[in-house]
Short mmCIF file of C-alpha atoms in Angstrom, two decimals:
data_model
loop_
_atom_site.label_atom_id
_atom_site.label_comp_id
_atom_site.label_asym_id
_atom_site.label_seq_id
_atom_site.Cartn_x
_atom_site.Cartn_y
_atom_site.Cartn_z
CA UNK Q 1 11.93 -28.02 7.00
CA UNK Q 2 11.32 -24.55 8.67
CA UNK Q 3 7.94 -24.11 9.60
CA UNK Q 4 5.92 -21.21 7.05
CA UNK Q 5 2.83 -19.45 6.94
CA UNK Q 6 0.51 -19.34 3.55
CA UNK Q 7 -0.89 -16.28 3.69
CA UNK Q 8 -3.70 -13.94 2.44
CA UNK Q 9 -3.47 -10.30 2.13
CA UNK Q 10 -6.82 -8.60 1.53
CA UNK Q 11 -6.88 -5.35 0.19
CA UNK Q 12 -3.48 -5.79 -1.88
CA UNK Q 13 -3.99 -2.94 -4.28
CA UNK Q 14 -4.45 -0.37 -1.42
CA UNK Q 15 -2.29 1.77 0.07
CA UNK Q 16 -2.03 -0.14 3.15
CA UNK Q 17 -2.26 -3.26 0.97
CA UNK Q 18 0.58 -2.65 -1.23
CA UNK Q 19 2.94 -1.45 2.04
CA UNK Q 20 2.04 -5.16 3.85
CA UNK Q 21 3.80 -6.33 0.69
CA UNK Q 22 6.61 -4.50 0.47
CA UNK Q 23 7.60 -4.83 4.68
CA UNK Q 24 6.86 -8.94 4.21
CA UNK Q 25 8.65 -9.74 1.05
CA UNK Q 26 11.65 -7.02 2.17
CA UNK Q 27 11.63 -9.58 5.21
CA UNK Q 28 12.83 -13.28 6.16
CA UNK Q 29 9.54 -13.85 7.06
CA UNK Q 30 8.92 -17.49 6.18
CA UNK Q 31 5.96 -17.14 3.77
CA UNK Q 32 4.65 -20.45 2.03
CA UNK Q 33 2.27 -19.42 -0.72
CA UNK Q 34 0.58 -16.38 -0.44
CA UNK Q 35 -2.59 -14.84 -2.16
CA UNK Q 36 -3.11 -11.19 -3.36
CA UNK Q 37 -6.84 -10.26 -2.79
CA UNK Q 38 -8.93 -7.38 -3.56
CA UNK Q 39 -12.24 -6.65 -4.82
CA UNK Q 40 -13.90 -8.50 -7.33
CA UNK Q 41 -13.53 -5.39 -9.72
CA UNK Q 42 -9.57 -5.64 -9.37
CA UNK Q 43 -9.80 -9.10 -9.61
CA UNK Q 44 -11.75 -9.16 -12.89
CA UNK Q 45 -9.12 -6.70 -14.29
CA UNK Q 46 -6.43 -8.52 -13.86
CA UNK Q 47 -4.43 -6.63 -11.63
CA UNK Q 48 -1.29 -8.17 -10.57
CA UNK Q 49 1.25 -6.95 -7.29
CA UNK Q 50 4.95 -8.15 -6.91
CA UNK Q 51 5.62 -10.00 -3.94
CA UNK Q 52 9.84 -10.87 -3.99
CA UNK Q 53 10.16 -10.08 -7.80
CA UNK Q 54 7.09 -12.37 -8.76
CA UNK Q 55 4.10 -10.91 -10.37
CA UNK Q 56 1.31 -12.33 -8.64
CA UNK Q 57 -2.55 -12.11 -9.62
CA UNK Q 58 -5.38 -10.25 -7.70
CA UNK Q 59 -7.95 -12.66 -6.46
CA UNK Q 60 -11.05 -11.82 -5.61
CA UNK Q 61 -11.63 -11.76 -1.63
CA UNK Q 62 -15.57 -12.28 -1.73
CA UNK Q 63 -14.93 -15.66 -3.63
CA UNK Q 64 -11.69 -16.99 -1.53
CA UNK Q 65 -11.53 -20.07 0.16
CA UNK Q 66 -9.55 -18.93 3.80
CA UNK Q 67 -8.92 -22.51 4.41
CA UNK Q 68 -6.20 -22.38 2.39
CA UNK Q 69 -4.43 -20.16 5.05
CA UNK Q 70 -3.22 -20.16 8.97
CA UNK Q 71 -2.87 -16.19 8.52
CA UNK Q 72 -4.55 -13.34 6.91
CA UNK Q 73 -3.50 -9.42 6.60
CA UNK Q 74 -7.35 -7.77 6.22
CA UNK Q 75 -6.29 -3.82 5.19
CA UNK Q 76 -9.84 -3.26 3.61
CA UNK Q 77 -12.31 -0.32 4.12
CA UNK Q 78 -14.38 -0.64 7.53
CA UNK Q 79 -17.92 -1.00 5.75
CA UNK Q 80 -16.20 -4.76 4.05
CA UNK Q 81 -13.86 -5.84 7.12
CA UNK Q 82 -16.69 -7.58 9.50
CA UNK Q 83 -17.96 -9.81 6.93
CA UNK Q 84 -14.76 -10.84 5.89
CA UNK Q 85 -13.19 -11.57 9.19
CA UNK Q 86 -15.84 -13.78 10.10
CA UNK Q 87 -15.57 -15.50 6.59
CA UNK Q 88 -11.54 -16.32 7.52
CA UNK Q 89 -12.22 -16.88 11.06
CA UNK Q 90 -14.97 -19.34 10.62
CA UNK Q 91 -12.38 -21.34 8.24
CA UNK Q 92 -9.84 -21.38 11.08
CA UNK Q 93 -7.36 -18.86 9.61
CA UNK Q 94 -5.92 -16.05 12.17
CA UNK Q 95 -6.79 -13.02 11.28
CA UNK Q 96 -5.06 -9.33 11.80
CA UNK Q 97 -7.65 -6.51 11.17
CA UNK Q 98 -5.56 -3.47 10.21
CA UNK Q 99 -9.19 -1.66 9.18
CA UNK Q 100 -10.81 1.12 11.61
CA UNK Q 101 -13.83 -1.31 11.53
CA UNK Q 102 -13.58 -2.77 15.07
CA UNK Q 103 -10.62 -0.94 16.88
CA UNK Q 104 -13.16 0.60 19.74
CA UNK Q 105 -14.78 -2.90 20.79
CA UNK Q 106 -13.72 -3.76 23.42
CA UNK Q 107 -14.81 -7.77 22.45
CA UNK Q 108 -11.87 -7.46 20.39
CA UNK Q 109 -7.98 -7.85 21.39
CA UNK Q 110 -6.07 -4.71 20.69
CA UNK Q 111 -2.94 -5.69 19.43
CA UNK Q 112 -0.51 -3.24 21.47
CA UNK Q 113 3.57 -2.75 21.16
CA UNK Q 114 4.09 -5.52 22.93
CA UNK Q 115 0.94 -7.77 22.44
CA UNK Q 116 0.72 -11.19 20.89
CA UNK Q 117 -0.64 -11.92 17.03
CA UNK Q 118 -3.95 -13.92 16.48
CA UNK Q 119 -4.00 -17.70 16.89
CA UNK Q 120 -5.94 -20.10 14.61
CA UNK Q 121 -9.59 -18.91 14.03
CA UNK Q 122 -9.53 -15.44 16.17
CA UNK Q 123 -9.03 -11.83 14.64
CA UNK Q 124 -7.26 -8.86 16.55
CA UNK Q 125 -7.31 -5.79 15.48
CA UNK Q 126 -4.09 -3.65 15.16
CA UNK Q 127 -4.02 0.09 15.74
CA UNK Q 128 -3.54 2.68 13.15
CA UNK Q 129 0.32 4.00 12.04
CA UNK Q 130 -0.07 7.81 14.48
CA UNK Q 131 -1.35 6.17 17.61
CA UNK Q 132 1.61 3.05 17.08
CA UNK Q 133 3.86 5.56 16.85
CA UNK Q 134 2.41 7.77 19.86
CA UNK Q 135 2.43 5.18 22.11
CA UNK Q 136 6.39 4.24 21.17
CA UNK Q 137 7.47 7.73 21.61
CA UNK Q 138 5.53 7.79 25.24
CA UNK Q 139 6.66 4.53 26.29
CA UNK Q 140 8.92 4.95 29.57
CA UNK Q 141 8.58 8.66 29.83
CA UNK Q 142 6.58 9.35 32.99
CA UNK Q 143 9.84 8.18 35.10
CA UNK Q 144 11.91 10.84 33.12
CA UNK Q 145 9.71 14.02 34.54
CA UNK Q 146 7.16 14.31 31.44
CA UNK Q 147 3.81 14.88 32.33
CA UNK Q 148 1.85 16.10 29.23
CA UNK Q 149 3.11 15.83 25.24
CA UNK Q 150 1.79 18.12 23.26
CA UNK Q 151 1.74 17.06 19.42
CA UNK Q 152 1.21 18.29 16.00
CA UNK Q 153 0.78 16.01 12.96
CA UNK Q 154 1.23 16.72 9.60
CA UNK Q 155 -0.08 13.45 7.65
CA UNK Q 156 0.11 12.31 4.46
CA UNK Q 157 -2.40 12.03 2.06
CA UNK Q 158 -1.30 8.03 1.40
CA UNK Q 159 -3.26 7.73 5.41
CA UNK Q 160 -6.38 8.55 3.28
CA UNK Q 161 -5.78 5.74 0.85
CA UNK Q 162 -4.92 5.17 -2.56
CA UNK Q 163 -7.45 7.43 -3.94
CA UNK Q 164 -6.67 10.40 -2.23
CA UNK Q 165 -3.18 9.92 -3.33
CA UNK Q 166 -4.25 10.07 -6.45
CA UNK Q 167 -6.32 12.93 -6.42
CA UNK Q 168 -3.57 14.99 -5.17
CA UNK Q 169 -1.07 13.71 -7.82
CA UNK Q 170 -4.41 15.34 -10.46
CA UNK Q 171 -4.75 18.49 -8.36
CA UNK Q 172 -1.08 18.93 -8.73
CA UNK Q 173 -1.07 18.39 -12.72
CA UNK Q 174 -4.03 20.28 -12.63
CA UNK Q 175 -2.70 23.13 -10.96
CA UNK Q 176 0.36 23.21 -12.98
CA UNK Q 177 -1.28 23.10 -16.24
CA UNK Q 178 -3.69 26.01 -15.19
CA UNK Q 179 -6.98 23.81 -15.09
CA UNK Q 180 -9.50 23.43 -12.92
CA UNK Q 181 -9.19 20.69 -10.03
CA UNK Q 182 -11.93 18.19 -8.89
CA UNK Q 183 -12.33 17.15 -5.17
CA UNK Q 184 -14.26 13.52 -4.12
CA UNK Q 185 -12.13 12.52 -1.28
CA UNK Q 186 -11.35 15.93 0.80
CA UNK Q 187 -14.12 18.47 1.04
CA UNK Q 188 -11.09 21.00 -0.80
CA UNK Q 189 -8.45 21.16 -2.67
CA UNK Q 190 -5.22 19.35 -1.03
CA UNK Q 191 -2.33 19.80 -3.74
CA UNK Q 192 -0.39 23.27 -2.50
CA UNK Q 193 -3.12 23.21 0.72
CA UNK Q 194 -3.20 21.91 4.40
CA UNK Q 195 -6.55 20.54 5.84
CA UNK Q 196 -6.75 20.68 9.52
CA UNK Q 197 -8.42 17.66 10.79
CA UNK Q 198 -12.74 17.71 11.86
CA UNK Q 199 -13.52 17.58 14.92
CA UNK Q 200 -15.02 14.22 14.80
CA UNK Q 201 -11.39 13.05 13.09
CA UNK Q 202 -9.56 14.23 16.52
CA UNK Q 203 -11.89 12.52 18.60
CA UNK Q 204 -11.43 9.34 17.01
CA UNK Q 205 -7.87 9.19 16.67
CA UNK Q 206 -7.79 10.47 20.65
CA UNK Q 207 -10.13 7.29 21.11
CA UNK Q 208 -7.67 5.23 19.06
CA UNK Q 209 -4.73 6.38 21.26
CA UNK Q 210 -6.61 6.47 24.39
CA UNK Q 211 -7.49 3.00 23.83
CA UNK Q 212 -4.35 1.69 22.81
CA UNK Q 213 -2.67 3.41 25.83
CA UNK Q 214 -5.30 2.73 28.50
CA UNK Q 215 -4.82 4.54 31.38
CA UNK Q 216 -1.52 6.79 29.94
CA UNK Q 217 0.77 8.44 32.96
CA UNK Q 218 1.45 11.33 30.43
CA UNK Q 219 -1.39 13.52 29.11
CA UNK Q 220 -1.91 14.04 25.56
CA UNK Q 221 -3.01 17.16 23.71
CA UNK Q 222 -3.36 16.35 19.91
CA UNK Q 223 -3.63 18.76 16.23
CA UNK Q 224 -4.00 16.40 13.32
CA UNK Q 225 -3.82 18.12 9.54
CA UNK Q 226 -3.13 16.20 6.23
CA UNK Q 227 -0.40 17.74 4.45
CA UNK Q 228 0.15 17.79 0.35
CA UNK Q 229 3.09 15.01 0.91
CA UNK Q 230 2.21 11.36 -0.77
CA UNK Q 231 4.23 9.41 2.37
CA UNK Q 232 5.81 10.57 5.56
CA UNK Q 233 4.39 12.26 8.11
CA UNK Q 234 6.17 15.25 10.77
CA UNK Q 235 5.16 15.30 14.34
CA UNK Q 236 6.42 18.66 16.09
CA UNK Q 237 6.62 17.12 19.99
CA UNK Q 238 6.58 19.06 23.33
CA UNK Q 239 7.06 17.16 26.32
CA UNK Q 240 5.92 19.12 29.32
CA UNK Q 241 7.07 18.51 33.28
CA UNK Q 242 7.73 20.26 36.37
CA UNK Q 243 10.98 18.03 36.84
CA UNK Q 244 11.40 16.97 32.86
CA UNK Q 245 14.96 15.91 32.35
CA UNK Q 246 16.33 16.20 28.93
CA UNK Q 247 18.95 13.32 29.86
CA UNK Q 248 16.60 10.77 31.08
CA UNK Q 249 14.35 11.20 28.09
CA UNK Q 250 17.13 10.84 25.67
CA UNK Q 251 18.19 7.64 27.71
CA UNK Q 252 14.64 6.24 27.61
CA UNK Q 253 14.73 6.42 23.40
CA UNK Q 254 17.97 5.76 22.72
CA UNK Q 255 17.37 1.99 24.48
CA UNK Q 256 14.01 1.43 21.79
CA UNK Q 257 15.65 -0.14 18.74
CA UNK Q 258 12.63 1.25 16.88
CA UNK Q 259 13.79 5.05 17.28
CA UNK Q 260 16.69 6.41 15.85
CA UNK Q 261 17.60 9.99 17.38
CA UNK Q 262 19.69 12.54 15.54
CA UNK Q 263 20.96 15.67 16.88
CA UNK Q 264 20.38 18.09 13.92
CA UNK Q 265 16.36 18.97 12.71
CA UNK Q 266 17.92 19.53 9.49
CA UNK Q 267 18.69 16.14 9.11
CA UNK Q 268 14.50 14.88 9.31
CA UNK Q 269 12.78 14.52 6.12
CA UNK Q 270 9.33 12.91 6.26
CA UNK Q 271 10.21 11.39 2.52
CA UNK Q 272 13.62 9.65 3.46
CA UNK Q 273 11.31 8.19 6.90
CA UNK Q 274 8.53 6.34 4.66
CA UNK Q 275 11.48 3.56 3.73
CA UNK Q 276 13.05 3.43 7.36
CA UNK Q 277 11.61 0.95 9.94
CA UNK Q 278 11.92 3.12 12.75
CA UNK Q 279 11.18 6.56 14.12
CA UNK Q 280 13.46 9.42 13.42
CA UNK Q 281 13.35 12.27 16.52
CA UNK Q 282 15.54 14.95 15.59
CA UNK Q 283 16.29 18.29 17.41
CA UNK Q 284 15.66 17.43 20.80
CA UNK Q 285 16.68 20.48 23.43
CA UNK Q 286 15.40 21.85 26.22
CA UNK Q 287 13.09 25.24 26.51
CA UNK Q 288 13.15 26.00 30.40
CA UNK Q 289 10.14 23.37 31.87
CA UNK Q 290 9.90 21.59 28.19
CA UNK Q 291 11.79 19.66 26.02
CA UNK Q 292 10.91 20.24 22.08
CA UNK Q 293 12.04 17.92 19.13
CA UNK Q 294 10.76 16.64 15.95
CA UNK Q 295 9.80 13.29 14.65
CA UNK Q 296 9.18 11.90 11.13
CA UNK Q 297 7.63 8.30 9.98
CA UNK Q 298 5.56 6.76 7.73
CA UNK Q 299 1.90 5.60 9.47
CA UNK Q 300 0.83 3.27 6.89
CA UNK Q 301 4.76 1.46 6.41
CA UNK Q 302 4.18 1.70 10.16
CA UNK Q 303 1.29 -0.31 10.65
CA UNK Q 304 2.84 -2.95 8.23
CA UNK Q 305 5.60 -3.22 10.13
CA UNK Q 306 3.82 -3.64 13.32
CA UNK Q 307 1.47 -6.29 11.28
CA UNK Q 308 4.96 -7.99 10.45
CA UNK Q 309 6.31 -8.34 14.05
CA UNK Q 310 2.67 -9.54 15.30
CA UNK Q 311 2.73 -12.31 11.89
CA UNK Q 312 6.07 -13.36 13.26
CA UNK Q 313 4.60 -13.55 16.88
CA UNK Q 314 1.97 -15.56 15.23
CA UNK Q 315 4.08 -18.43 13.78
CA UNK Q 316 6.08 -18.53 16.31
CA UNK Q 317 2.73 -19.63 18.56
CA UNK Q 318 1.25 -21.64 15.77
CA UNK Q 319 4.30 -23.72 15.67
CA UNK Q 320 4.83 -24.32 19.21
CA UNK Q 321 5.41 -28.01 20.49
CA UNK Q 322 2.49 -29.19 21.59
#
């Protein structure tokens, strides 16, 4: 019998949640039973997700026994990820922290591009969709001349959660139907708006990145601003260099399975990139001393897939002889 993992995923009704679904039951991931959680209020409602065209229940994470499972996906709010981790971890199961809750302690394993998944009983923490894809786009590109990337992100609202999706799906209908909107999750009005990122918000995704990259050979310079799109997100890229090379950097991405380059911008679209599993660059030519292009991806399907190759990475070492 092939070996299998049971799994939990906690948070399954979120945004992040729903997206750990999707990438695992799209897979061949070898999943024996696996359990739906979220909070006790979606529990006691009887919500329900489809995992490979079964409608599973919502259990409630505060009540579950982790013993039940070698692995578990936590993609819950920071203030509930501590206790929880420490609830799975102290019943053996491995756990993958996709919250914000831990990602600066350095206690904690970073789980980078190329890092291993938890083993029985420890949680790592796995960086957020931008700074995954950052640090894929960067890989390998100091040898090819580039020295700083300058980068603009347009993000969707779906990186806010579920309900700031929602709220600009209301704005919208709002809007439409000439009525007043309501904001609880952005300070304004999203739907028809963009919302440049606080200053506190750049600083902490430059930590995340900084972090994830260590010591980086190319410089960053980073804009972050949500955009009214539900998924996909646009990154317009400058790579800067006294001896860039347009060639080399081309060579460098066209070797990384997980980017897929195509010569024509018009052919990006941030909405056909939240169902791929890699990065789209598109448009890449050469200004004088910089090369431009632009990318598009989905940072939540993102940071499920990443979760996905680090669960494999996991079973593989869970199952090894002894």
């Amino acid at each position: 019998m092939s070996a299998t993992l049971d799994i939990a995923v906690v948070g399954a009704t979120g945004t992040l949640g729903r997206a750990l679904l999707e990438v695992l039951g799209d897979s061949r991931f070898p999943v024996g039973k696996l359990y739906p959680l979220a909070s006790e209020r979606a529990a006691a409602e009887g919500d329900t997700v489809t995992f490979r065209r079964h409608d599973l229940s919502v259990g409630d994470a505060e009540g579950f026994d982790f013993a039940k499972v070698q692995l578990v996906l936590l993609a819950v709010p920071a203030a509930l990820a501590d206790g929880l981790a420490a609830d799975a971890t102290e019943a053996g199961a491995a756990v993958l922290d996709l919250s914000a809750a831990q990602r600066h302690n350095p206690a904690l394993v970073l789980a980078d591009l190329n890092g291993n998944g938890p083993a029985a009983g420890q949680r790592v923490v796995c960086p957020d969709g931008l700074s995954l894809a950052l640090a894929t786009l960067l890989d390998g590109l100091a040898p090819a001349g580039v020295e700083m990337a300058d980068i603009t992100a347009l993000l969707p609202v779906s990186a806010h959660g579920r309900a700031a999706m929602d709220e600009l799906a209301g704005q919208t209908t709002a809007l439409f139907n000439l009525s007043e909107t309501t904001t609880q999750v952005f300070d304004r009005r999203m739907a028809f708006n963009l919302l440049p990122a606080s200053l506190a918000e750049h600083q902490r995704q430059h930590a995340d990145i900084s972090r994830l990259l260590g010591s980086p050979a190319v410089g960053i310079s980073l804009n972050l601003a949500t955009a009214p799109l539900f998924f996909g997100a646009t990154l317009a890229l400058t790579l800067r260099g006294s001896a860039v090379s347009l060639d080399a950097v081309r060579t460098v991405w066209a070797a990384n399975t997980l980017i897929r380059l195509e010569d024509d911008a018009a052919a990006l679209s941030p909405a056909d990139a939240a169902s791929r599993p890699d990065l789209t660059v598109a448009g890449l030519q050469q200004q004088g001393s910089q090369l431009c292009a632009w990318v598009a991806f989905d940072p939540v399907r993102w940071a499920a897939l990443h979760a996905l190759r680090l669960s494999a990475r996991t079973l593989a070492a869970l199952h090894q002889p002894a």
